[in-house]
């Protein structure tokens, strides 16, 4: 509840000194790290599987924190994703870890997830919709300049292929109205492959590591990287324009690479504040996602941007176009109401249906591919805080 309200405040121009495209909201899955908080919760999923969970969040000695969020007595997170929603993922929803945080640096290790991108819910490569994974995270804040780095282990397949994730980001912000960021996100893998020290350097690049043979497995087929440009603009404290542009594979010379298509994606969002007073906020918003047919997939399927059969980033996968528009209303600390109209157009090559399948051809073709699924739906979301 607090996190969703905070996102609405970002849209109205508040707290932009805290806003970042490369620093996930630390409280996303633990409500409040800066206060001792214990929560017992129960819920049902769409198959009515009962589950009971417990959350404990501790902040001590001013800068140190720990968090635990677990479920037991059943597991509601067993559903398979559909093209409409991605609220379920395989495996138990257990996040836990510890860290140190002050105004200059954040160091964290644990089981969780990162969400990098400009705007609210516009993330492409790293998203909170992912299942949690084990990783180390480092963030430094130098005023207008910020850097982030993360390195983690995803999973080992039945064939003995070990999969890892690595990301780094550089950001400049004036803390009032402009945020510009560059990020690189990498999935690398290999049979019984150990953690690759070539990727530990936070200012190195995937291309530099592979082309100079500084990785711990020979060849250039055992890693897959995407690069992103993020931009967040606040216009007269009434409008917010956000853009994320991603490159997976790019056709540099169309004359040499005849009939080839880019592996790219983008998302943008626009929010306009209709009403804002001491207690009430009403925002209109519109957003669009475009994820190319080959984007997030690789010549080796184990390097696809998936984890536990689900996307690590955008929840609707790839080979998809998604347009959303609606209204958000908040009566601060009491009520949050969201009304959304969604249009989804997804092709047959969507990574949701082929999570670990290789994509070998970048030949131009119809977008979305094959027999596309067209979906139009209306969604409502309400959260009421009783006390």
Tab-separated table of C-alpha atoms in Angstrom:
chain	number	residue	atom	x	y	z
A	1	UNK	CA	0.000	0.000	0.000
A	2	UNK	CA	2.742	2.472	0.955
A	3	UNK	CA	4.813	1.584	-2.109
A	4	UNK	CA	1.914	2.101	-4.552
A	5	UNK	CA	1.126	5.463	-2.978
A	6	UNK	CA	4.789	6.451	-3.176
A	7	UNK	CA	4.771	5.762	-6.927
A	8	UNK	CA	1.774	8.055	-7.312
A	9	UNK	CA	3.637	10.803	-5.441
A	10	UNK	CA	6.575	10.407	-7.844
A	11	UNK	CA	4.173	11.195	-10.694
A	12	UNK	CA	3.231	14.473	-9.014
A	13	UNK	CA	6.858	15.564	-8.651
A	14	UNK	CA	7.456	14.670	-5.009
A	15	UNK	CA	10.513	12.776	-3.676
A	16	UNK	CA	12.487	13.083	-6.922
A	17	UNK	CA	15.651	13.311	-4.839
A	18	UNK	CA	14.979	9.619	-3.979
A	19	UNK	CA	13.841	8.506	-7.440
A	20	UNK	CA	16.175	6.327	-9.503
A	21	UNK	CA	16.018	4.043	-12.554
A	22	UNK	CA	18.814	1.775	-11.286
A	23	UNK	CA	17.985	1.520	-7.599
A	24	UNK	CA	15.034	-0.662	-6.681
A	25	UNK	CA	12.704	0.526	-3.965
A	26	UNK	CA	14.171	-1.400	-1.011
A	27	UNK	CA	10.802	-1.624	0.724
A	28	UNK	CA	8.962	-3.313	-2.160
A	29	UNK	CA	8.698	-6.720	-0.560
A	30	UNK	CA	9.183	-5.791	3.102
A	31	UNK	CA	6.914	-2.756	3.660
A	32	UNK	CA	9.313	-0.843	5.894
A	33	UNK	CA	12.943	-1.740	6.463
A	34	UNK	CA	13.446	1.217	8.755
A	35	UNK	CA	10.980	-0.031	11.357
A	36	UNK	CA	10.702	-3.292	13.234
A	37	UNK	CA	7.694	-4.921	11.647
A	38	UNK	CA	6.211	-8.410	11.850
A	39	UNK	CA	3.282	-9.458	9.683
A	40	UNK	CA	1.257	-12.670	9.499
A	41	UNK	CA	-0.697	-12.973	6.281
A	42	UNK	CA	-2.827	-15.530	4.452
A	43	UNK	CA	-4.113	-15.570	0.902
A	44	UNK	CA	-5.659	-17.702	-1.843
A	45	UNK	CA	-4.583	-17.963	-5.441
A	46	UNK	CA	-6.764	-18.488	-8.504
A	47	UNK	CA	-6.801	-22.246	-7.848
A	48	UNK	CA	-7.835	-21.734	-4.218
A	49	UNK	CA	-4.610	-23.175	-2.866
A	50	UNK	CA	-4.355	-22.059	0.752
A	51	UNK	CA	-1.174	-20.471	1.976
A	52	UNK	CA	0.005	-18.816	5.146
A	53	UNK	CA	2.965	-16.463	5.277
A	54	UNK	CA	5.124	-14.538	7.704
A	55	UNK	CA	7.150	-11.362	7.202
A	56	UNK	CA	9.752	-9.955	9.561
A	57	UNK	CA	11.696	-6.772	8.835
A	58	UNK	CA	14.363	-5.438	11.150
A	59	UNK	CA	16.404	-2.246	11.090
A	60	UNK	CA	19.099	-1.951	13.763
A	61	UNK	CA	22.222	0.030	14.620
A	62	UNK	CA	20.799	2.793	12.370
A	63	UNK	CA	22.193	1.482	9.068
A	64	UNK	CA	21.925	-2.323	9.177
A	65	UNK	CA	18.796	-4.193	8.142
A	66	UNK	CA	17.472	-7.705	7.589
A	67	UNK	CA	14.273	-9.000	6.022
A	68	UNK	CA	12.364	-12.290	5.798
A	69	UNK	CA	9.236	-12.952	3.768
A	70	UNK	CA	8.103	-16.559	3.523
A	71	UNK	CA	5.075	-18.751	2.944
A	72	UNK	CA	4.252	-22.167	4.370
A	73	UNK	CA	1.290	-24.506	4.981
A	74	UNK	CA	0.836	-24.746	1.225
A	75	UNK	CA	2.150	-22.747	-1.673
A	76	UNK	CA	-0.011	-20.454	-3.717
A	77	UNK	CA	2.761	-19.673	-6.197
A	78	UNK	CA	2.378	-22.712	-8.426
A	79	UNK	CA	0.374	-21.391	-11.372
A	80	UNK	CA	1.696	-21.069	-14.890
A	81	UNK	CA	1.732	-17.651	-16.442
A	82	UNK	CA	-0.859	-16.701	-19.049
A	83	UNK	CA	-0.742	-13.860	-21.517
A	84	UNK	CA	-3.149	-11.883	-19.321
A	85	UNK	CA	-1.497	-11.963	-15.922
A	86	UNK	CA	1.767	-12.826	-14.284
A	87	UNK	CA	0.953	-12.846	-10.600
A	88	UNK	CA	2.061	-16.450	-10.103
A	89	UNK	CA	5.406	-18.125	-10.496
A	90	UNK	CA	6.747	-21.594	-9.697
A	91	UNK	CA	8.510	-22.093	-6.416
A	92	UNK	CA	7.888	-20.636	-3.002
A	93	UNK	CA	7.841	-16.900	-2.537
A	94	UNK	CA	10.690	-16.688	-0.055
A	95	UNK	CA	12.768	-13.524	0.134
A	96	UNK	CA	15.384	-13.020	2.800
A	97	UNK	CA	18.627	-11.186	3.251
A	98	UNK	CA	20.588	-8.519	5.039
A	99	UNK	CA	22.329	-5.298	4.165
A	100	UNK	CA	23.834	-1.968	5.050
A	101	UNK	CA	22.339	1.302	3.836
A	102	UNK	CA	23.187	4.964	4.367
A	103	UNK	CA	22.963	8.082	2.214
A	104	UNK	CA	26.074	7.136	0.235
A	105	UNK	CA	26.065	3.361	-0.231
A	106	UNK	CA	23.827	0.295	-0.128
A	107	UNK	CA	25.299	-3.203	0.163
A	108	UNK	CA	22.899	-6.139	0.215
A	109	UNK	CA	23.028	-9.901	-0.113
A	110	UNK	CA	20.066	-12.209	-0.095
A	111	UNK	CA	17.228	-13.803	-1.976
A	112	UNK	CA	15.113	-11.211	-3.764
A	113	UNK	CA	14.799	-9.340	-7.054
A	114	UNK	CA	15.688	-6.053	-8.711
A	115	UNK	CA	13.491	-3.741	-10.787
A	116	UNK	CA	15.340	-1.233	-12.985
A	117	UNK	CA	13.696	1.233	-15.339
A	118	UNK	CA	12.309	4.736	-15.749
A	119	UNK	CA	8.678	5.368	-14.830
A	120	UNK	CA	6.157	3.374	-12.842
A	121	UNK	CA	5.776	-0.279	-13.901
A	122	UNK	CA	7.625	0.241	-17.198
A	123	UNK	CA	10.560	-2.102	-16.527
A	124	UNK	CA	11.846	-4.232	-19.413
A	125	UNK	CA	14.807	-6.446	-18.411
A	126	UNK	CA	14.601	-6.529	-14.589
A	127	UNK	CA	11.248	-6.498	-12.826
A	128	UNK	CA	9.614	-7.274	-9.491
A	129	UNK	CA	7.334	-9.694	-11.403
A	130	UNK	CA	10.221	-12.178	-11.462
A	131	UNK	CA	10.654	-15.050	-9.053
A	132	UNK	CA	13.263	-14.213	-6.363
A	133	UNK	CA	16.897	-15.253	-6.885
A	134	UNK	CA	20.125	-15.120	-4.854
A	135	UNK	CA	22.296	-12.090	-5.587
A	136	UNK	CA	24.725	-9.489	-4.288
A	137	UNK	CA	23.843	-5.809	-4.778
A	138	UNK	CA	25.958	-2.657	-4.537
A	139	UNK	CA	24.778	0.924	-5.050
A	140	UNK	CA	26.726	4.170	-4.600
A	141	UNK	CA	25.300	7.670	-4.569
A	142	UNK	CA	27.676	10.545	-5.413
A	143	UNK	CA	25.038	13.263	-5.482
A	144	UNK	CA	24.039	13.822	-9.090
A	145	UNK	CA	25.915	10.683	-10.210
A	146	UNK	CA	24.905	7.165	-9.139
A	147	UNK	CA	26.103	3.650	-9.954
A	148	UNK	CA	24.587	0.214	-9.329
A	149	UNK	CA	25.902	-3.329	-9.681
A	150	UNK	CA	24.370	-6.752	-9.051
A	151	UNK	CA	25.580	-10.332	-9.565
A	152	UNK	CA	23.595	-13.447	-8.773
A	153	UNK	CA	22.859	-17.115	-9.380
A	154	UNK	CA	19.611	-18.091	-11.064
A	155	UNK	CA	19.383	-21.873	-11.319
A	156	UNK	CA	20.853	-25.150	-12.525
A	157	UNK	CA	18.930	-26.957	-15.259
A	158	UNK	CA	18.297	-30.697	-15.383
A	159	UNK	CA	21.141	-30.943	-17.917
A	160	UNK	CA	23.622	-29.461	-15.436
A	161	UNK	CA	23.694	-25.990	-17.018
A	162	UNK	CA	24.294	-23.295	-14.390
A	163	UNK	CA	22.745	-19.892	-15.091
A	164	UNK	CA	23.842	-16.518	-13.673
A	165	UNK	CA	22.667	-12.902	-13.866
A	166	UNK	CA	24.810	-9.761	-13.863
A	167	UNK	CA	23.834	-6.094	-14.288
A	168	UNK	CA	25.404	-2.661	-13.960
A	169	UNK	CA	24.051	0.853	-14.346
A	170	UNK	CA	25.266	4.463	-14.511
A	171	UNK	CA	22.898	7.356	-13.809
A	172	UNK	CA	22.844	11.156	-13.734
A	173	UNK	CA	20.020	13.086	-12.049
A	174	UNK	CA	19.430	16.714	-11.161
A	175	UNK	CA	17.138	15.441	-8.345
A	176	UNK	CA	14.334	17.739	-9.506
A	177	UNK	CA	13.113	16.915	-13.004
A	178	UNK	CA	15.603	14.888	-15.072
A	179	UNK	CA	17.026	11.369	-14.691
A	180	UNK	CA	19.191	9.737	-17.397
A	181	UNK	CA	20.581	6.200	-17.077
A	182	UNK	CA	22.512	3.574	-19.023
A	183	UNK	CA	22.343	-0.105	-18.013
A	184	UNK	CA	23.672	-3.467	-19.147
A	185	UNK	CA	22.060	-6.747	-18.079
A	186	UNK	CA	23.663	-10.131	-18.779
A	187	UNK	CA	22.602	-13.756	-18.545
A	188	UNK	CA	25.539	-16.174	-18.792
A	189	UNK	CA	25.605	-19.944	-18.441
A	190	UNK	CA	27.531	-23.146	-19.020
A	191	UNK	CA	27.762	-26.758	-17.976
A	192	UNK	CA	28.992	-26.823	-14.357
A	193	UNK	CA	30.141	-23.232	-14.878
A	194	UNK	CA	31.321	-21.389	-11.786
A	195	UNK	CA	30.800	-17.721	-10.968
A	196	UNK	CA	32.683	-15.787	-13.649
A	197	UNK	CA	35.234	-13.342	-12.200
A	198	UNK	CA	35.338	-11.581	-15.573
A	199	UNK	CA	31.951	-10.066	-14.754
A	200	UNK	CA	32.821	-8.978	-11.200
A	201	UNK	CA	34.419	-5.752	-12.438
A	202	UNK	CA	31.511	-3.255	-12.167
A	203	UNK	CA	32.805	-1.048	-15.000
A	204	UNK	CA	33.595	-3.792	-17.518
A	205	UNK	CA	31.236	-4.783	-20.353
A	206	UNK	CA	29.909	-8.065	-21.684
A	207	UNK	CA	31.411	-7.368	-25.123
A	208	UNK	CA	34.807	-6.555	-23.645
A	209	UNK	CA	34.824	-9.707	-21.492
A	210	UNK	CA	33.819	-12.056	-24.324
A	211	UNK	CA	35.862	-10.557	-27.149
A	212	UNK	CA	39.030	-10.524	-25.023
A	213	UNK	CA	38.413	-14.085	-23.772
A	214	UNK	CA	38.366	-12.964	-20.143
A	215	UNK	CA	35.469	-15.259	-19.212
A	216	UNK	CA	35.903	-18.668	-17.633
A	217	UNK	CA	34.494	-20.588	-20.595
A	218	UNK	CA	35.886	-20.269	-24.128
A	219	UNK	CA	33.723	-18.797	-26.876
A	220	UNK	CA	31.144	-16.075	-27.373
A	221	UNK	CA	28.010	-18.234	-27.270
A	222	UNK	CA	27.692	-18.610	-23.503
A	223	UNK	CA	26.345	-15.182	-22.605
A	224	UNK	CA	23.557	-12.847	-23.670
A	225	UNK	CA	23.429	-9.106	-22.920
A	226	UNK	CA	20.931	-6.311	-23.398
A	227	UNK	CA	21.686	-2.591	-23.163
A	228	UNK	CA	19.196	0.073	-22.141
A	229	UNK	CA	18.748	3.831	-22.151
A	230	UNK	CA	16.374	5.193	-19.485
A	231	UNK	CA	14.953	8.712	-19.339
A	232	UNK	CA	12.597	10.281	-16.777
A	233	UNK	CA	11.331	13.851	-17.188
A	234	UNK	CA	9.091	15.933	-14.932
A	235	UNK	CA	7.320	18.743	-16.784
A	236	UNK	CA	6.030	21.677	-14.684
A	237	UNK	CA	5.318	19.276	-11.795
A	238	UNK	CA	2.126	18.224	-13.560
A	239	UNK	CA	3.312	15.774	-16.194
A	240	UNK	CA	5.819	12.937	-16.139
A	241	UNK	CA	7.291	11.397	-19.298
A	242	UNK	CA	9.277	8.158	-18.981
A	243	UNK	CA	11.112	6.144	-21.639
A	244	UNK	CA	13.086	2.895	-21.682
A	245	UNK	CA	14.806	1.772	-24.909
A	246	UNK	CA	16.474	-1.660	-25.073
A	247	UNK	CA	18.839	-3.221	-27.604
A	248	UNK	CA	19.391	-6.974	-27.687
A	249	UNK	CA	20.742	-7.526	-31.197
A	250	UNK	CA	21.121	-4.589	-33.573
A	251	UNK	CA	21.534	-4.547	-37.360
A	252	UNK	CA	24.425	-2.103	-37.875
A	253	UNK	CA	24.772	-2.562	-41.653
A	254	UNK	CA	21.463	-3.394	-43.409
A	255	UNK	CA	23.315	-3.815	-46.741
A	256	UNK	CA	25.514	-6.582	-45.309
A	257	UNK	CA	22.907	-8.104	-42.982
A	258	UNK	CA	20.198	-8.304	-45.635
A	259	UNK	CA	16.624	-8.870	-44.461
A	260	UNK	CA	17.649	-8.968	-40.802
A	261	UNK	CA	15.611	-7.437	-37.971
A	262	UNK	CA	16.665	-5.723	-34.760
A	263	UNK	CA	16.292	-7.396	-31.394
A	264	UNK	CA	14.890	-4.428	-29.511
A	265	UNK	CA	12.207	-3.264	-27.127
A	266	UNK	CA	10.880	-0.046	-25.676
A	267	UNK	CA	8.389	1.192	-23.140
A	268	UNK	CA	7.145	4.681	-22.471
A	269	UNK	CA	4.633	6.196	-20.129
A	270	UNK	CA	2.937	9.540	-19.662
A	271	UNK	CA	1.198	10.623	-16.474
A	272	UNK	CA	-0.780	13.837	-15.946
A	273	UNK	CA	-1.884	15.098	-12.562
A	274	UNK	CA	-5.570	16.088	-12.777
A	275	UNK	CA	-6.049	16.816	-9.086
A	276	UNK	CA	-3.653	17.166	-6.191
A	277	UNK	CA	-4.431	18.599	-2.776
A	278	UNK	CA	-3.489	17.826	0.811
A	279	UNK	CA	-5.307	14.486	0.898
A	280	UNK	CA	-6.302	13.518	-2.662
A	281	UNK	CA	-4.454	12.733	-5.883
A	282	UNK	CA	-5.995	11.880	-9.269
A	283	UNK	CA	-3.703	10.987	-12.180
A	284	UNK	CA	-4.408	10.059	-15.786
A	285	UNK	CA	-1.820	7.784	-17.381
A	286	UNK	CA	-1.063	6.013	-20.634
A	287	UNK	CA	1.755	3.578	-21.419
A	288	UNK	CA	2.962	1.371	-24.235
A	289	UNK	CA	5.285	-1.642	-24.442
A	290	UNK	CA	6.853	-3.029	-27.599
A	291	UNK	CA	8.968	-6.190	-27.251
A	292	UNK	CA	10.394	-7.491	-30.535
A	293	UNK	CA	9.964	-11.076	-31.658
A	294	UNK	CA	13.593	-12.195	-31.035
A	295	UNK	CA	14.175	-9.952	-28.000
A	296	UNK	CA	15.249	-11.633	-24.731
A	297	UNK	CA	16.089	-14.894	-26.542
A	298	UNK	CA	19.459	-16.233	-27.665
A	299	UNK	CA	21.079	-18.809	-29.913
A	300	UNK	CA	21.475	-20.876	-26.737
A	301	UNK	CA	18.156	-21.115	-24.913
A	302	UNK	CA	19.782	-21.255	-21.473
A	303	UNK	CA	20.828	-17.621	-22.036
A	304	UNK	CA	17.244	-16.432	-22.472
A	305	UNK	CA	15.985	-13.775	-20.050
A	306	UNK	CA	13.874	-16.185	-18.032
A	307	UNK	CA	14.018	-17.843	-14.630
A	308	UNK	CA	11.897	-20.743	-13.409
A	309	UNK	CA	10.043	-20.698	-16.763
A	310	UNK	CA	9.021	-17.044	-16.313
A	311	UNK	CA	10.435	-13.752	-17.657
A	312	UNK	CA	12.940	-11.925	-15.480
A	313	UNK	CA	11.695	-8.630	-16.858
A	314	UNK	CA	8.460	-7.588	-18.566
A	315	UNK	CA	5.745	-9.984	-17.403
A	316	UNK	CA	4.105	-10.459	-20.829
A	317	UNK	CA	7.319	-11.818	-22.321
A	318	UNK	CA	8.390	-11.016	-25.874
A	319	UNK	CA	6.882	-10.805	-29.372
A	320	UNK	CA	4.182	-8.637	-27.814
A	321	UNK	CA	2.663	-5.172	-27.894
A	322	UNK	CA	0.788	-3.789	-24.874
A	323	UNK	CA	-1.052	-0.452	-24.480
A	324	UNK	CA	-2.544	0.659	-21.163
A	325	UNK	CA	-4.553	3.710	-20.165
A	326	UNK	CA	-6.491	4.612	-17.066
A	327	UNK	CA	-6.918	6.619	-13.876
A	328	UNK	CA	-5.294	6.369	-10.455
A	329	UNK	CA	-6.887	7.827	-7.342
A	330	UNK	CA	-5.353	7.987	-3.905
A	331	UNK	CA	-6.717	9.329	-0.662
A	332	UNK	CA	-3.406	9.333	1.136
A	333	UNK	CA	-2.977	6.642	3.799
A	334	UNK	CA	-6.571	5.477	3.345
A	335	UNK	CA	-7.533	4.407	-0.185
A	336	UNK	CA	-5.892	3.519	-3.491
A	337	UNK	CA	-8.016	2.900	-6.600
A	338	UNK	CA	-6.726	2.082	-10.104
A	339	UNK	CA	-8.864	1.743	-13.249
A	340	UNK	CA	-7.122	0.433	-16.374
A	341	UNK	CA	-8.062	-0.436	-19.956
A	342	UNK	CA	-5.526	-2.773	-21.593
A	343	UNK	CA	-4.840	-3.891	-25.141
A	344	UNK	CA	-2.494	-6.854	-25.697
A	345	UNK	CA	-1.294	-8.273	-29.016
A	346	UNK	CA	1.017	-11.304	-28.643
A	347	UNK	CA	2.620	-13.570	-31.240
A	348	UNK	CA	3.439	-17.268	-31.415
A	349	UNK	CA	7.148	-16.751	-30.645
A	350	UNK	CA	6.417	-15.303	-27.206
A	351	UNK	CA	9.042	-16.336	-24.671
A	352	UNK	CA	6.247	-17.263	-22.244
A	353	UNK	CA	5.502	-20.305	-24.390
A	354	UNK	CA	9.177	-21.038	-25.208
A	355	UNK	CA	11.120	-19.960	-22.093
A	356	UNK	CA	14.284	-21.980	-22.774
A	357	UNK	CA	13.982	-22.430	-26.516
A	358	UNK	CA	16.724	-20.916	-28.684
A	359	UNK	CA	15.955	-18.263	-31.293
A	360	UNK	CA	18.213	-18.881	-34.266
A	361	UNK	CA	16.884	-16.629	-37.015
A	362	UNK	CA	16.785	-12.831	-37.099
A	363	UNK	CA	15.079	-12.787	-40.505
A	364	UNK	CA	12.418	-10.110	-40.847
A	365	UNK	CA	8.889	-11.378	-40.374
A	366	UNK	CA	5.423	-10.263	-39.378
A	367	UNK	CA	5.061	-8.688	-35.922
A	368	UNK	CA	3.672	-10.182	-33.786
A	369	UNK	CA	4.577	-13.515	-35.351
A	370	UNK	CA	2.202	-16.265	-36.518
A	371	UNK	CA	-1.393	-16.287	-35.335
A	372	UNK	CA	-1.448	-13.441	-32.833
A	373	UNK	CA	-3.633	-13.260	-29.735
A	374	UNK	CA	-5.625	-10.042	-29.427
A	375	UNK	CA	-6.939	-9.218	-25.978
A	376	UNK	CA	-8.798	-6.178	-24.676
A	377	UNK	CA	-9.660	-6.089	-20.994
A	378	UNK	CA	-10.580	-3.733	-18.192
A	379	UNK	CA	-8.981	-4.030	-14.750
A	380	UNK	CA	-9.772	-2.509	-11.394
A	381	UNK	CA	-7.592	-2.535	-8.310
A	382	UNK	CA	-8.550	-1.235	-4.885
A	383	UNK	CA	-6.654	-1.158	-1.613
A	384	UNK	CA	-8.234	0.153	1.577
A	385	UNK	CA	-6.269	0.798	4.751
A	386	UNK	CA	-8.585	0.296	7.737
A	387	UNK	CA	-6.165	1.347	10.443
